[in-house]
Short mmCIF file of C-alpha atoms and ligand atoms in Angstrom, two decimals:
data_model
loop_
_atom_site.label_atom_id
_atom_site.label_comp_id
_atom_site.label_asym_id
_atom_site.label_seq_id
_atom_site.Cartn_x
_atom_site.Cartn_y
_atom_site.Cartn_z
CA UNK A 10 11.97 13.10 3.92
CA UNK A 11 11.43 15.61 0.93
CA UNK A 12 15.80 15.59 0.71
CA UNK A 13 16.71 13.08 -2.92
CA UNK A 14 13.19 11.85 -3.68
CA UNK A 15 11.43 12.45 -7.40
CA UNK A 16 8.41 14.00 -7.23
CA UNK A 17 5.70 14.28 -9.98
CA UNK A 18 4.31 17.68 -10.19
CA UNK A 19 0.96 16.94 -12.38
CA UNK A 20 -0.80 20.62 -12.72
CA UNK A 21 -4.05 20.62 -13.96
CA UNK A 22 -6.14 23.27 -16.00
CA UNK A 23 -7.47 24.99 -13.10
CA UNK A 24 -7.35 29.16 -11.55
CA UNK A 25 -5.36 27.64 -9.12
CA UNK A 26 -2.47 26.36 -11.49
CA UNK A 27 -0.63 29.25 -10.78
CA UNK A 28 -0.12 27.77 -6.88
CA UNK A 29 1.43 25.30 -8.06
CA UNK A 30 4.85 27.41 -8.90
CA UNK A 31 4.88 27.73 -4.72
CA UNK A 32 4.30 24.26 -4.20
CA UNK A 33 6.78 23.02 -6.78
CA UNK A 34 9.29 26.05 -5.39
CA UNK A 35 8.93 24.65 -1.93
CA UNK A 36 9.77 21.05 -2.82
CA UNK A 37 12.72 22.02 -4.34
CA UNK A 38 14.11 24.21 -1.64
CA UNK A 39 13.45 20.64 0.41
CA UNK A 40 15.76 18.89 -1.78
CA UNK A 41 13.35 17.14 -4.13
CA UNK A 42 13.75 16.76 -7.32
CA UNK A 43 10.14 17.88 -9.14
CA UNK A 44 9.54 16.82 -12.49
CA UNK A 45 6.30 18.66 -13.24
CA UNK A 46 3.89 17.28 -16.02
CA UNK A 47 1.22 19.92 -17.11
CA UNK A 48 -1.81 19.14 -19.08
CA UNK A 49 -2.95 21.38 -21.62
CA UNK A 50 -5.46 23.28 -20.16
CA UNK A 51 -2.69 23.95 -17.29
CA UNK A 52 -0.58 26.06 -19.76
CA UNK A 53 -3.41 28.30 -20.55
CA UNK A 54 -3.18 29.46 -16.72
CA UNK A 55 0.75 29.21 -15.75
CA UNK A 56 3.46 29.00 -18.27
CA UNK A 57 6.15 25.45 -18.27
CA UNK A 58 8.57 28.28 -18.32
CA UNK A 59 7.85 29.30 -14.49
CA UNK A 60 8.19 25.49 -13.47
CA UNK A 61 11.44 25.18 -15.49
CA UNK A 62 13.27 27.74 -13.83
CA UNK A 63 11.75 27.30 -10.51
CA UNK A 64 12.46 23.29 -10.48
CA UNK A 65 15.59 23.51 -13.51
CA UNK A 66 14.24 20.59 -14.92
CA UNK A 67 12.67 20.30 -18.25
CA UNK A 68 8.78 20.44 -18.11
CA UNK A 69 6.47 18.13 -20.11
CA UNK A 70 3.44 19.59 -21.34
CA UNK A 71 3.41 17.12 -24.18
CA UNK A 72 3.19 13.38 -24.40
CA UNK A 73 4.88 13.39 -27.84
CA UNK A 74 6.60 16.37 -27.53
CA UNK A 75 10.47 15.75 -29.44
CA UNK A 76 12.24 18.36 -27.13
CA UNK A 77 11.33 16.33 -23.65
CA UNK A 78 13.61 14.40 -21.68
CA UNK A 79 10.45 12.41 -21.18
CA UNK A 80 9.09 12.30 -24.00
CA UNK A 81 6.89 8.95 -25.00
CA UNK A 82 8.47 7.97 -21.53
CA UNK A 83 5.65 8.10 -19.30
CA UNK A 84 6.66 5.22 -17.88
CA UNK A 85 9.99 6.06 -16.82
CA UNK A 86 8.57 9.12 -15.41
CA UNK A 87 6.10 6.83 -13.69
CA UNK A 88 8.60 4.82 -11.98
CA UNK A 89 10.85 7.64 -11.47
CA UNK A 90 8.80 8.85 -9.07
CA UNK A 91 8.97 8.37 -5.58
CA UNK A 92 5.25 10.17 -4.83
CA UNK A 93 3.16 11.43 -7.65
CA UNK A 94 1.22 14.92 -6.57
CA UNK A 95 -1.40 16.60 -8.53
CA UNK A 96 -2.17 20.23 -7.61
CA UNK A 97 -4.53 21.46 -8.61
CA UNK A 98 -6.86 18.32 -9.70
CA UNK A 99 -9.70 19.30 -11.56
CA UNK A 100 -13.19 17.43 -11.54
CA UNK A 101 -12.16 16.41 -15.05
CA UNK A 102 -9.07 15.16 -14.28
CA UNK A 103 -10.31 13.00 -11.64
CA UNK A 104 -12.74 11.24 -13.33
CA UNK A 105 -10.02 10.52 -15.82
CA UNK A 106 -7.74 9.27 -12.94
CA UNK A 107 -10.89 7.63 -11.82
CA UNK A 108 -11.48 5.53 -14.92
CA UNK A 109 -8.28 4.95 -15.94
CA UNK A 110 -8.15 7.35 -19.06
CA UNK A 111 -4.73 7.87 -20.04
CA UNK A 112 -5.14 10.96 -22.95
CA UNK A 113 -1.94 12.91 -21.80
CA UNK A 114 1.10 12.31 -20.14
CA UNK A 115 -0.44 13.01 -17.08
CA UNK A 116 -3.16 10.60 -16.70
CA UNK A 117 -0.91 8.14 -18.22
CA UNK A 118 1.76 8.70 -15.67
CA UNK A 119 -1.10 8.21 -13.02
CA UNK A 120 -1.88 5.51 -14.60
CA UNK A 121 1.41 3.40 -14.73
CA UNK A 122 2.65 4.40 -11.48
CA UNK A 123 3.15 2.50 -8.65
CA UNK A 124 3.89 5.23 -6.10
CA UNK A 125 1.44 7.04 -3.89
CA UNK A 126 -0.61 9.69 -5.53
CA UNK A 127 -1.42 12.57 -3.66
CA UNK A 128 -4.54 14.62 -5.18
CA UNK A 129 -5.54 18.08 -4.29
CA UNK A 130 -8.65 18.77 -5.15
CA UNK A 131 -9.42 22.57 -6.55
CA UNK A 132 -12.68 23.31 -8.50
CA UNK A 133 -15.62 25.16 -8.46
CA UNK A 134 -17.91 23.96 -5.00
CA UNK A 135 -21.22 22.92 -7.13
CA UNK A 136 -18.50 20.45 -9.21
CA UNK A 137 -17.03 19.32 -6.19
CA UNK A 138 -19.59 18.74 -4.59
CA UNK A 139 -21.93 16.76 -7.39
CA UNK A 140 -22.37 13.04 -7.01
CA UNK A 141 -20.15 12.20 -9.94
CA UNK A 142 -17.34 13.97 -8.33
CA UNK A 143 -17.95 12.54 -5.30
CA UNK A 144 -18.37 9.36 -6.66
CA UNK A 145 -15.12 9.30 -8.53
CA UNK A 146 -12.89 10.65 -4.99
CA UNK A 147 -14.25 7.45 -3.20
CA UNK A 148 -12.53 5.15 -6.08
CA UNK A 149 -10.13 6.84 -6.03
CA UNK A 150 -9.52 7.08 -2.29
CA UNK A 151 -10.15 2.85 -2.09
CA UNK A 152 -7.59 2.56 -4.85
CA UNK A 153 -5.23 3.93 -2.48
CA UNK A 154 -5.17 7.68 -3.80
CA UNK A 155 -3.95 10.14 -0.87
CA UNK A 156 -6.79 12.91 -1.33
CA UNK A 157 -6.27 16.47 -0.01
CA UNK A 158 -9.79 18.05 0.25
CA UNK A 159 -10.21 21.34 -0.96
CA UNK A 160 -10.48 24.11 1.57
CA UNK A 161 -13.71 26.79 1.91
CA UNK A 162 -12.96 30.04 0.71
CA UNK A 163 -13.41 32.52 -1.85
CA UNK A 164 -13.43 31.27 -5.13
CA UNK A 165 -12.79 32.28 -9.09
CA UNK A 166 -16.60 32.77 -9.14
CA UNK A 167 -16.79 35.27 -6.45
CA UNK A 168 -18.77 33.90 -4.23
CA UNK A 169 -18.09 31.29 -0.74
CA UNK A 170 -17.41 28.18 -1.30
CA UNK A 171 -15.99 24.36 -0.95
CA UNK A 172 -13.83 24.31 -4.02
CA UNK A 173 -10.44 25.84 -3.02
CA UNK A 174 -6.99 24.63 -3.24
CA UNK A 175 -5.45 23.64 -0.14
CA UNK A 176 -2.65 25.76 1.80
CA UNK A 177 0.26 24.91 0.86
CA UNK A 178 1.55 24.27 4.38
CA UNK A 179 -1.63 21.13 4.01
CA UNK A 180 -0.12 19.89 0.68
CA UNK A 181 3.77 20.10 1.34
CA UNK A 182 2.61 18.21 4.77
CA UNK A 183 1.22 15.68 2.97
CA UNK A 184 3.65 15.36 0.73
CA UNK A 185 6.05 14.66 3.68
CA UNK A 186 3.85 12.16 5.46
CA UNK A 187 3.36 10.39 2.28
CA UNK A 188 7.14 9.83 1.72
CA UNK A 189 7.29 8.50 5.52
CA UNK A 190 8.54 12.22 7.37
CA UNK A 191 5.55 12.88 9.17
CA UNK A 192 3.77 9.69 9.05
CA UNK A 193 1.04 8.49 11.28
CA UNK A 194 3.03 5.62 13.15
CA UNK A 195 6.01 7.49 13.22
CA UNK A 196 7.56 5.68 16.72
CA UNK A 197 5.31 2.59 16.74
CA UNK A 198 6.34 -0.67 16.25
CA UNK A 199 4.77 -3.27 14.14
CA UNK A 200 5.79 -6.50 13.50
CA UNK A 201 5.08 -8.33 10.13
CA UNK A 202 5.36 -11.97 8.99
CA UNK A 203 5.43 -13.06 5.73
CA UNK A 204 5.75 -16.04 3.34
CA UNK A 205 4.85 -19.62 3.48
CA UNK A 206 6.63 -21.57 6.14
CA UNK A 207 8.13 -24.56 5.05
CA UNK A 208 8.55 -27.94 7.32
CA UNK A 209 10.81 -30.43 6.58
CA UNK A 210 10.46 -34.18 5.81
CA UNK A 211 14.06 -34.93 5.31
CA UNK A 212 17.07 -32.73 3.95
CA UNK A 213 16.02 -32.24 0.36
CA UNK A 214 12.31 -32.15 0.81
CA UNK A 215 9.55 -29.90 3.06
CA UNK A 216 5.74 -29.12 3.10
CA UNK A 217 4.85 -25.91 2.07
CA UNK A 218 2.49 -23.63 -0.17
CA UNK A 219 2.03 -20.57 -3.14
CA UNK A 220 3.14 -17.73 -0.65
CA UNK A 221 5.03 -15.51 -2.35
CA UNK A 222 5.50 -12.81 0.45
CA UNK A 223 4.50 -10.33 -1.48
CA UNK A 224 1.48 -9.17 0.38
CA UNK A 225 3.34 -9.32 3.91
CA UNK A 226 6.10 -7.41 2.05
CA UNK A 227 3.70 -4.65 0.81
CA UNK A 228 2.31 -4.42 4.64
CA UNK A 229 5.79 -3.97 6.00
CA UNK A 230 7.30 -1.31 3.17
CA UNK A 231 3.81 0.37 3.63
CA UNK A 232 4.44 0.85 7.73
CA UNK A 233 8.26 1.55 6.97
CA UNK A 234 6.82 4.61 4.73
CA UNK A 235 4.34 5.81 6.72
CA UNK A 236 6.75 5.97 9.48
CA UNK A 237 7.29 2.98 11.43
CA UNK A 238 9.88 1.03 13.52
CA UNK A 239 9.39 -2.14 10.86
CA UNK A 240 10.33 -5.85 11.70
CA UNK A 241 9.24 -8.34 9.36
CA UNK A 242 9.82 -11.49 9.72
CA UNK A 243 9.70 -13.91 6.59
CA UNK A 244 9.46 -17.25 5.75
CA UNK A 245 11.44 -18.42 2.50
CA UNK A 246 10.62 -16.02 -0.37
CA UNK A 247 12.23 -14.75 -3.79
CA UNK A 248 11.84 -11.25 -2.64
CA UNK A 249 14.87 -9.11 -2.07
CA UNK A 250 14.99 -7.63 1.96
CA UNK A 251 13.09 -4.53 1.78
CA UNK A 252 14.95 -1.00 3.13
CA UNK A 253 14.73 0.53 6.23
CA UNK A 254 13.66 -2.41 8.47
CA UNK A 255 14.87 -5.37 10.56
CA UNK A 256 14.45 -8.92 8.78
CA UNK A 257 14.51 -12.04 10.80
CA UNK A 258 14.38 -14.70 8.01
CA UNK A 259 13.01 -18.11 9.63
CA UNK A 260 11.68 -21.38 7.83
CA UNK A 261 9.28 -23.48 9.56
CA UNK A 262 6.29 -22.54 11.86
CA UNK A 263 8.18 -23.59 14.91
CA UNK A 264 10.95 -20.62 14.52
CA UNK A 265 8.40 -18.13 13.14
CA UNK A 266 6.75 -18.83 16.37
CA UNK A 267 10.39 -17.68 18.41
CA UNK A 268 10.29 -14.82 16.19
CA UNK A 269 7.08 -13.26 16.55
CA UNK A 270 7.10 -14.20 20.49
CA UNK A 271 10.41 -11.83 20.49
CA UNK A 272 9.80 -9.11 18.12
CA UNK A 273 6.04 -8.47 19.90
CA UNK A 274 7.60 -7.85 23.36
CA UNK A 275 8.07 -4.09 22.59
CA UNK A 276 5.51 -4.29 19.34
CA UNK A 277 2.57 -1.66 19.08
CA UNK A 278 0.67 -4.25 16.14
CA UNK A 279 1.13 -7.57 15.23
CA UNK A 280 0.07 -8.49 11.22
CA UNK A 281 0.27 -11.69 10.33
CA UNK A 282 0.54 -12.08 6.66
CA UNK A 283 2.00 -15.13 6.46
CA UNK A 284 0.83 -18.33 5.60
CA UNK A 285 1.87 -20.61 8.05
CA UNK A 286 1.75 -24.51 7.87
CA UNK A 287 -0.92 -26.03 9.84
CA UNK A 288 0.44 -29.71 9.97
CA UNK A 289 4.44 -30.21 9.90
CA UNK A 290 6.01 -33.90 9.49
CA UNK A 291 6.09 -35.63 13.04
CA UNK A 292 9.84 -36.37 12.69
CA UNK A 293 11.82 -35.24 9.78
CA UNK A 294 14.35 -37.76 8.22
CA UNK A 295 17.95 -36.99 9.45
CA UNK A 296 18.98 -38.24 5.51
CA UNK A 297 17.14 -37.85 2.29
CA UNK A 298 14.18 -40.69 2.15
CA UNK A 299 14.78 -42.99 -0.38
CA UNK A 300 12.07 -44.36 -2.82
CA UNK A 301 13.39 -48.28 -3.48
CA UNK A 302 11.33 -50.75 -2.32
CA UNK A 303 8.49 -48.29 -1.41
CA UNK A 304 5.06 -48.11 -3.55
CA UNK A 305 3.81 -45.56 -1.12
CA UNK A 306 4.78 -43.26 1.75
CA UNK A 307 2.70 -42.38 4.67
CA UNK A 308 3.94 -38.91 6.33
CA UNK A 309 2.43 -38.67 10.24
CA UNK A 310 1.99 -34.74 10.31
CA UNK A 311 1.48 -33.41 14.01
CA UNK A 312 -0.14 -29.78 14.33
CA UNK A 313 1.91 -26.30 14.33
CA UNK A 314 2.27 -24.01 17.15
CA UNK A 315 -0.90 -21.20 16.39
CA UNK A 316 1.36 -18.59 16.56
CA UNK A 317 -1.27 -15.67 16.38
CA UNK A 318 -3.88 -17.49 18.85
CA UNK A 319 -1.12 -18.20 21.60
CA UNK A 320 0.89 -14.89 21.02
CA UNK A 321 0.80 -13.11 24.65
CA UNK A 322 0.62 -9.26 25.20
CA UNK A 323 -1.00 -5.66 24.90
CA UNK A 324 -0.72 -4.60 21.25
CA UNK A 325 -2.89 -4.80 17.96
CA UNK A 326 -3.34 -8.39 16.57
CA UNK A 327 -4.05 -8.61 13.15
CA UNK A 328 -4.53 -11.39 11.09
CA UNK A 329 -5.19 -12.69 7.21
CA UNK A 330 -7.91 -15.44 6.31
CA UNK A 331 -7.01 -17.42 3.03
CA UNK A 332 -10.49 -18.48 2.22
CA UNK A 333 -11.86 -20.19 -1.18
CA UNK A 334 -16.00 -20.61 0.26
CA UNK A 335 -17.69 -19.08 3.11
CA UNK A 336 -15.22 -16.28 2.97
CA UNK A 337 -16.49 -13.94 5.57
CA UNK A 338 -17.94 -16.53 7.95
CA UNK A 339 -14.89 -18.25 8.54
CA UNK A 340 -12.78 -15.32 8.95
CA UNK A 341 -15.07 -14.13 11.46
CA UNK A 342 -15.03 -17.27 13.43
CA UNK A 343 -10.93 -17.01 13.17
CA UNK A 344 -11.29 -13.60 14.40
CA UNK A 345 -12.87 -14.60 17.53
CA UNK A 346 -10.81 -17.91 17.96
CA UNK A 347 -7.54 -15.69 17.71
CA UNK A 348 -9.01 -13.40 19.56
CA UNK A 349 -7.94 -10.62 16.72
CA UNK A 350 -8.60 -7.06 16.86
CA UNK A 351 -8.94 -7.19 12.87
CA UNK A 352 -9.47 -9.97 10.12
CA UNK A 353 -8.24 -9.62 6.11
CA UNK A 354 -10.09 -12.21 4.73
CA UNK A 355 -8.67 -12.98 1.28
CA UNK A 356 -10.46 -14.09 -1.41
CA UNK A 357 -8.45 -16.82 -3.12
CA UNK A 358 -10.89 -18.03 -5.98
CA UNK A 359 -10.63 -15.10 -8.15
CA UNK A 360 -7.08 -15.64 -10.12
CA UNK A 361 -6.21 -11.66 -9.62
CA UNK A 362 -6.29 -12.20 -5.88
CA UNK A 363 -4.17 -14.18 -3.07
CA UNK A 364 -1.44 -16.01 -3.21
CA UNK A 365 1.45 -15.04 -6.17
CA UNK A 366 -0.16 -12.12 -7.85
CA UNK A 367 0.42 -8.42 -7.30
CA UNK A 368 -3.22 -7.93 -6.19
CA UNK A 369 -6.19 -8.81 -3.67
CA UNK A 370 -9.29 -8.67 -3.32
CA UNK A 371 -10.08 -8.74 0.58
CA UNK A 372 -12.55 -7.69 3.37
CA UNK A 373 -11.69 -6.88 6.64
CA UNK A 374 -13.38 -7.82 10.03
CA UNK A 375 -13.01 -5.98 13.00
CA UNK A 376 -13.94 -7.08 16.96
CA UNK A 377 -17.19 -4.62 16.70
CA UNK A 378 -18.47 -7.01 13.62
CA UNK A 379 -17.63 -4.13 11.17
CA UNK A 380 -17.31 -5.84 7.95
CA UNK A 381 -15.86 -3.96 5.03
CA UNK A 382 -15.50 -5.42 1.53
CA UNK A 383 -12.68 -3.76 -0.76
CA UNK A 384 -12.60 -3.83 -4.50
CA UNK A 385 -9.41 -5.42 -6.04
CA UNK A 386 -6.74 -3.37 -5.53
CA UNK A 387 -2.82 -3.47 -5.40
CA UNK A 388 -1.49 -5.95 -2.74
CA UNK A 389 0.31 -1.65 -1.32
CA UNK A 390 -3.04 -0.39 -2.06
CA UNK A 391 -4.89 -3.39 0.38
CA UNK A 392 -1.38 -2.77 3.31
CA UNK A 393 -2.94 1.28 3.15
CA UNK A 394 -5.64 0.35 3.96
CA UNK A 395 -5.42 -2.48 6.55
CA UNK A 396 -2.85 0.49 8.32
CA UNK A 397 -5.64 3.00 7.94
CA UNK A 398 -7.61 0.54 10.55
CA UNK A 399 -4.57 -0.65 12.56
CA UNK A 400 -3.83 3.21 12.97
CA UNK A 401 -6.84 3.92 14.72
CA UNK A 402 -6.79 0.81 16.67
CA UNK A 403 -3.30 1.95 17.96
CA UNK A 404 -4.73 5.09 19.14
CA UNK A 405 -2.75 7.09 16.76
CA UNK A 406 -5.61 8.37 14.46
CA UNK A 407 -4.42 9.61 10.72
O1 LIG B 15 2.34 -14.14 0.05
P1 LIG B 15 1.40 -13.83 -1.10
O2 LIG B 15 1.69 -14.66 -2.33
O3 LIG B 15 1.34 -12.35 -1.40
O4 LIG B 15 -0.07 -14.27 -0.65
C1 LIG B 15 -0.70 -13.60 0.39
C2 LIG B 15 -1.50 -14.55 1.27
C3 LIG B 15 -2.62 -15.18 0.48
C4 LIG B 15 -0.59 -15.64 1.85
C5 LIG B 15 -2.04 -13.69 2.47
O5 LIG B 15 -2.81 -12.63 1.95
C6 LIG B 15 -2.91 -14.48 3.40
O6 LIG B 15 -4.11 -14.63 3.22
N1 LIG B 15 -2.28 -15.02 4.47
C7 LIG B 15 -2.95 -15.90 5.47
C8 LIG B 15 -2.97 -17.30 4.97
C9 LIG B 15 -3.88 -18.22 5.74
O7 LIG B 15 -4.60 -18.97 5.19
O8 LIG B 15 -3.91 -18.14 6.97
P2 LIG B 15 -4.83 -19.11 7.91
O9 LIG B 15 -6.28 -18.95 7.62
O10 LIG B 15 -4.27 -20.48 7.86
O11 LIG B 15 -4.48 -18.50 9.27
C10 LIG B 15 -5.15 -17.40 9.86
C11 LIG B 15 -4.12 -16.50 10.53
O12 LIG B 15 -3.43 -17.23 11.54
C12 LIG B 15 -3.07 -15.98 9.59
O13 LIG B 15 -2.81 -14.65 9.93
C13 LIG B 15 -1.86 -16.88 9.86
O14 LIG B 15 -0.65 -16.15 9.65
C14 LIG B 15 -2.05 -17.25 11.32
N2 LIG B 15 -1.55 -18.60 11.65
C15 LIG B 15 -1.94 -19.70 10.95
C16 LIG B 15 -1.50 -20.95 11.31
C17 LIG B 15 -0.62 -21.09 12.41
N3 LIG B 15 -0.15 -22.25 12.75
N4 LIG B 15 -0.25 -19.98 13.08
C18 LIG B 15 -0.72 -18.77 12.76
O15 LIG B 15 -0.37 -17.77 13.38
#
């Protein structure tokens, strides 16, 4: 999985810098292409040199250096990338990350990516282990940050200690499952809908609403990455067929019904993104209605298949809650009326989450009544997470 993907190498100012000459040496042997960004500090430990001729591409050490490919380009670099990893992260550097301080070309790379970051964690144990630091991994690791834990050992200070990087067997590894090699639901099968339905009152015309697909589209690229046998299976969107996955494209409740009731006979999870139409038109014209001689139109809308509460068979049922009041209480009575394993109950009243934006702000209900309320977060960030649950409930624990 290493094999033609761009990986940042961010090295921070840390005694374990110099490790990170074997880590970026073993992700090129893999075939990746390592475009290490060091921070300041990092050059007082391990020279861009090293990295240069281990990776034989150019090393930024500088956000305004003149002689960098990258230079002033931290967003290229940022999208470039197919997995950001730091190694080592120092306390410092995480509370940057944490905060969103973007001072160097590292923390401004972090900053504009949208591909995982991996942090592995190397500093002294009393840093580590202080509140602050602690404080600033959890953000980090709700944002969606993949956070390697530092390993107990000797460290710079001489004595024992929680502070040391991780082997580099534990990083590369991650690295790997990251990118979708070793990931957690390697050979399971999940099925994802997406989209609004839309039912149709005559040839030119249908009910419908403001789902994009993009957060059923995050859910399915996330399982794709992390390993999965993908099927998603979208109502009408603008969004270009992801990679790596089978697309069944449907319209109206009715054949996303067909759909799911197919793709679930072999499925592991089913996560229903989608928003699908409660109410479709009765009949639907055969030609396009006409307006003459009509001050008003009365539609006679019959109820939709509930595709999730019928849905038959021994796998993971997921579902999302679009909810503008009473958030959690109706997604828990939804839960229990689908009879769902797990709830996302999304909360549409706050413009930067739901339908047609790039991020949500959700909690998620499980059968044991565990509710869990996430901070806004990338609609990829909020698909980690919901898989970090699924995961477990699939019996294949990350
Ligand atoms: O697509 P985006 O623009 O990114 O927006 C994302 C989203 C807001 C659409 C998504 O996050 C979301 O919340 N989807 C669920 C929308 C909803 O309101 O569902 P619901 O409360 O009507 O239904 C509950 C669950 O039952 C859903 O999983 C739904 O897919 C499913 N359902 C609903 C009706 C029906 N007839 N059959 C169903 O299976």
């Amino acid at each position: 999985m290493l094999k033609g993907k761009t990986i940042v190498l961010g090295i921070t100012g840390g005694i374990a810098a110099y490790k990170a000459a074997e880590i970026a040496s073993k992700l090129t042997q893999a075939g990746a292409r390592v475009e290490v960004v060091m921070t300041d500090a990092a050059t007082k430990f391990i020279t861009s040199l090293t990295l240069r001729n281990i990776t034989g591409r150019p090393v930024v050490t500088d956000m305004f250096e003149p002689a960098s490919e990258w230079s002033v380009e931290h967003i290229a670099l940022s999208e470039a990338a197919d997995a950001v990893l730091v190694a080592p992260a120092t306390a410092n550097t995480i509370a940057k990350f944490a905060t969103g301080i973007a001072d160097n070309m590292l923390t401004s790379v972090v900053l504009a990516t949208k591909a995982p970051v991996i942090i592995a964690c190397a500093m002294n144990d009393n840093m580590y282990s202080n509140p602050v630091t602690q404080e600033n991994i959890e953000k980090l690791k709700d944002r969606g940050f993949k956070i390697i834990e530092p390993a107990y050992g000797r460290l710079a200070s001489g004595k024992m200690g929680k502070g040391r990087l991780a082997e580099l067997e534990v990083i590369i590894a991650k690295v790997d499952e990251v990118l979708g090699g070793r990931g957690d639901f390697k050979s399971k099968r999940i099925v994802v809908t997406a989209g609004g339905t839309q039912e149709p009152l005559d040839p030119v015309r249908h009910i419908s609403n403001r789902s994009s697909g993009k957060m059923g589209y995050a859910m399915a690229e996330a399982a794709r990455d992390r390993g999965a046998d993908v099927t998603l299976i979208a109502a009408p969107t603008s969004l270009p067929d992801p990679a790596g996955m089978t697309v069944v494209h449907v319209r109206t409740a009715v054949q996303m019904k067909q759909a799911v009731d197919k793709a679930v006979k072999k499925a592991d999870a089913l996560i229903m993104a989608a928003a699908v139409a409660d109410y479709q038109p009765k009949t639907a014209a055969k030609g396009k209605i006409k307006k003459e001689s009509k001050d008003s139109l009365t539609l006679e809308l019959v109820r939709t298949p509930d595709i999730l509460g019928e849905v038959k068979g021994n796998f993971v049922k997921v579902g999302f809650a679009a909810e503008s009041e009473n958030t959690v209480a109706n997604a828990k009575a939804k839960l229990a009326k689908k009879n769902l394993d797990l709830i996302v109950a999304n909360d549409i009243t706050d413009p930067q989450s739901g339908f047609d934006v790039d991020t949500n702000k959700v909690t998620l209900l499980d059968r044991s009544g565990k509710v869990e309320a996430l901070p806004l977060m990338s609609k990829r960030q909020v698909a980690e997470q919901i898989l970090d649950r699924v995961g477990k409930l699939v019996g294949k624990v990350d």
